[in-house]
Amino acid sequence: MHTIPVRLVRGRSHRYDVVVQSGLLEQLPNRLGFLAGGNDLFIITDATVNRLYGRQLARGCDREGVRALVLEVPPGESSKNADLVFRLHTELLTHGITRRSLIVAFGGGVIGDLAGFVAATVLRGVPFVQVPTTLLAQVDSSIGGKVGIDHPVGKNLIGAFCQPGAVFIDPRVLATLPARQFRNGLAEVVKIAAALDAGFFSFLVKRRRAVTRTNVRLLESVIARAVGLKAAVVEKDEFERDARRSLNLGHTLGHAIEAATSYRIQHGEAVSMGMAAEAAIAVSLGLMTREECGRLYALLRSLGLPVAFPRIRDRALFMAALSMDKKGVRGAPRFVLPAGIGASALGVEVPPALIDRLLGIGT
Ligand SMILES: NC(=O)c1ccc[n+]([C@@H]2O[C@H](COP(=O)([O-])OP(=O)(O)OC[C@H]3O[C@@H](n4cnc5c(N)ncnc54)[C@H](O)[C@@H]3O)[C@@H](O)[C@H]2O)c1
Ligand SMILES: [Zn+2]
């Protein structure tokens, strides 16, 4: 078992633990009951996770004498919308939620973002706990307190910073995750290592063939290490003013790739392509050696992740998405680029000719 404390210093200081343990799901009713302290539990989940693990959790709560209501939403990104938030508010209020109740986000990143946003807004804030069930959610979205939904203008544009009371991670649930989803999560693991920790990167290179959905022992340590690294960055910069932007490695180009391909390319795949392209740009700008860039490409490839930049048919859409990236300053895309392995350079302006080269223009 790994327990990673996250300590945040805000108006009042806040500390919570991220627990990573295989088999944790069985202990969850007990732990949740303790945190709820006799108050009601509202578990928000999606239909897939509910079918696979919901009954087990609900039965466990029954056994522990914890009053729990399960609220199910459809799986997928389309659930991150304002109508659904309002419907969940209505359900919670009609079932008598109070500020002492506990909301549990039980699912992937969609559920974490959605349920977290519902928790941040209903009654001006009800405590919530993250129980992430995809690799992406376990290493990335459940850590750091960013919650929110999509807007027709763009993804993740409505939201809040709202930290959970705890994060409970059971790597065993990854056994049922589709392989493509698992690889999406691995892209974020590589991102964390490439941006922050050369030692972790070398560890991944060494164990790359052993990182499978069912190797729970290895997954436990990979997840705990990634969480520890992300948590340390969040502690330094909760509201993403500077250091936390290093976690956007691969994402400036990745988001534009997703948008310009109408989201046919999944997030982790787009991040992998984005990271690879940003590494090539970093080589051109003298921030990274060819050899380091080659190591990054090799690791991504060996994990089954794509590195070739996709064909972008609609260049205008791509460029618009690039300048829409909300982390940009007044429309000018600013890149996070790798600076060797394990470090990154923030806010780099990339010459337009290098972007043209990616898009196959003028080469
Ligand atoms: N808040 C943040 O900091 C942050 C960071 C990164 C990504 N995100 C958000 O996360 C979302 C993507 O998260 P995701 O990739 O986890 O997507 P997701 O929540 O849609 O999950 C992917 C699919 O896997 C299914 N699933 C979940 N757990 C499963 C399991 N154990 N076994 C079988 N199937 C399972 C889900 O039902 C879903 O169909 C995006 O909306 C993105 O914006 C947020
Ligand atoms: Zn991401």
CSV table of N, CA and C in Angstrom, one decimal, residues 4 23 51 125 144 156 158 164 171 176 195 197 223 236 260 294 304 323 341 347:
chain,number,residue,atom,x,y,z
A,4,ILE,N,0.1,8.7,-0.3
A,4,ILE,CA,0.8,9.9,-0.7
A,4,ILE,C,0.0,11.1,-0.2
A,23,GLY,N,-6.8,-4.2,-4.5
A,23,GLY,CA,-7.8,-4.7,-3.6
A,23,GLY,C,-8.5,-3.7,-2.7
A,51,ARG,N,-22.1,-1.2,-13.9
A,51,ARG,CA,-22.3,-2.6,-14.2
A,51,ARG,C,-21.2,-3.5,-13.7
A,125,GLY,N,-20.9,23.7,-2.2
A,125,GLY,CA,-19.8,22.8,-1.9
A,125,GLY,C,-20.1,21.8,-0.8
A,144,GLY,N,-5.2,16.8,-8.0
A,144,GLY,CA,-5.0,18.2,-8.3
A,144,GLY,C,-6.2,19.1,-8.2
A,156,ASN,N,-13.7,21.5,-21.4
A,156,ASN,CA,-13.2,21.9,-20.1
A,156,ASN,C,-13.2,23.4,-19.8
A,158,ILE,N,-15.7,25.2,-18.4
A,158,ILE,CA,-16.4,25.6,-17.3
A,158,ILE,C,-16.0,24.7,-16.1
A,164,PRO,N,-10.4,17.2,-3.5
A,164,PRO,CA,-11.2,16.1,-2.9
A,164,PRO,C,-10.7,15.9,-1.4
A,171,PRO,N,-5.6,-0.5,-8.4
A,171,PRO,CA,-5.1,-0.8,-9.7
A,171,PRO,C,-5.8,-2.1,-10.3
A,176,THR,N,-10.2,-4.7,-16.3
A,176,THR,CA,-11.4,-4.7,-17.2
A,176,THR,C,-11.4,-3.5,-18.2
A,195,ALA,N,8.4,15.0,-18.2
A,195,ALA,CA,8.4,16.4,-17.8
A,195,ALA,C,9.1,16.6,-16.4
A,197,ASP,N,10.9,13.7,-14.2
A,197,ASP,CA,11.7,12.8,-13.4
A,197,ASP,C,12.4,11.8,-14.3
A,223,ILE,N,1.8,3.8,-10.6
A,223,ILE,CA,0.7,4.8,-10.2
A,223,ILE,C,1.2,5.6,-9.1
A,236,LYS,N,3.0,22.9,-5.1
A,236,LYS,CA,3.8,24.1,-5.4
A,236,LYS,C,2.9,25.1,-6.1
A,260,ALA,N,-8.9,19.2,-34.3
A,260,ALA,CA,-8.8,19.3,-35.8
A,260,ALA,C,-9.2,17.9,-36.4
A,294,GLY,N,15.1,10.5,-29.3
A,294,GLY,CA,14.9,9.2,-29.8
A,294,GLY,C,14.5,8.2,-28.6
A,304,GLY,N,3.0,1.1,-27.3
A,304,GLY,CA,1.9,1.0,-28.3
A,304,GLY,C,1.2,2.3,-28.6
A,323,SER,N,-4.7,28.3,-30.9
A,323,SER,CA,-4.7,29.6,-30.2
A,323,SER,C,-5.9,29.7,-29.2
A,341,ILE,N,15.4,15.0,-20.8
A,341,ILE,CA,14.4,14.1,-20.2
A,341,ILE,C,14.3,14.4,-18.7
A,347,GLY,N,6.3,28.1,-21.4
A,347,GLY,CA,6.0,29.4,-22.1
A,347,GLY,C,6.8,29.7,-23.3
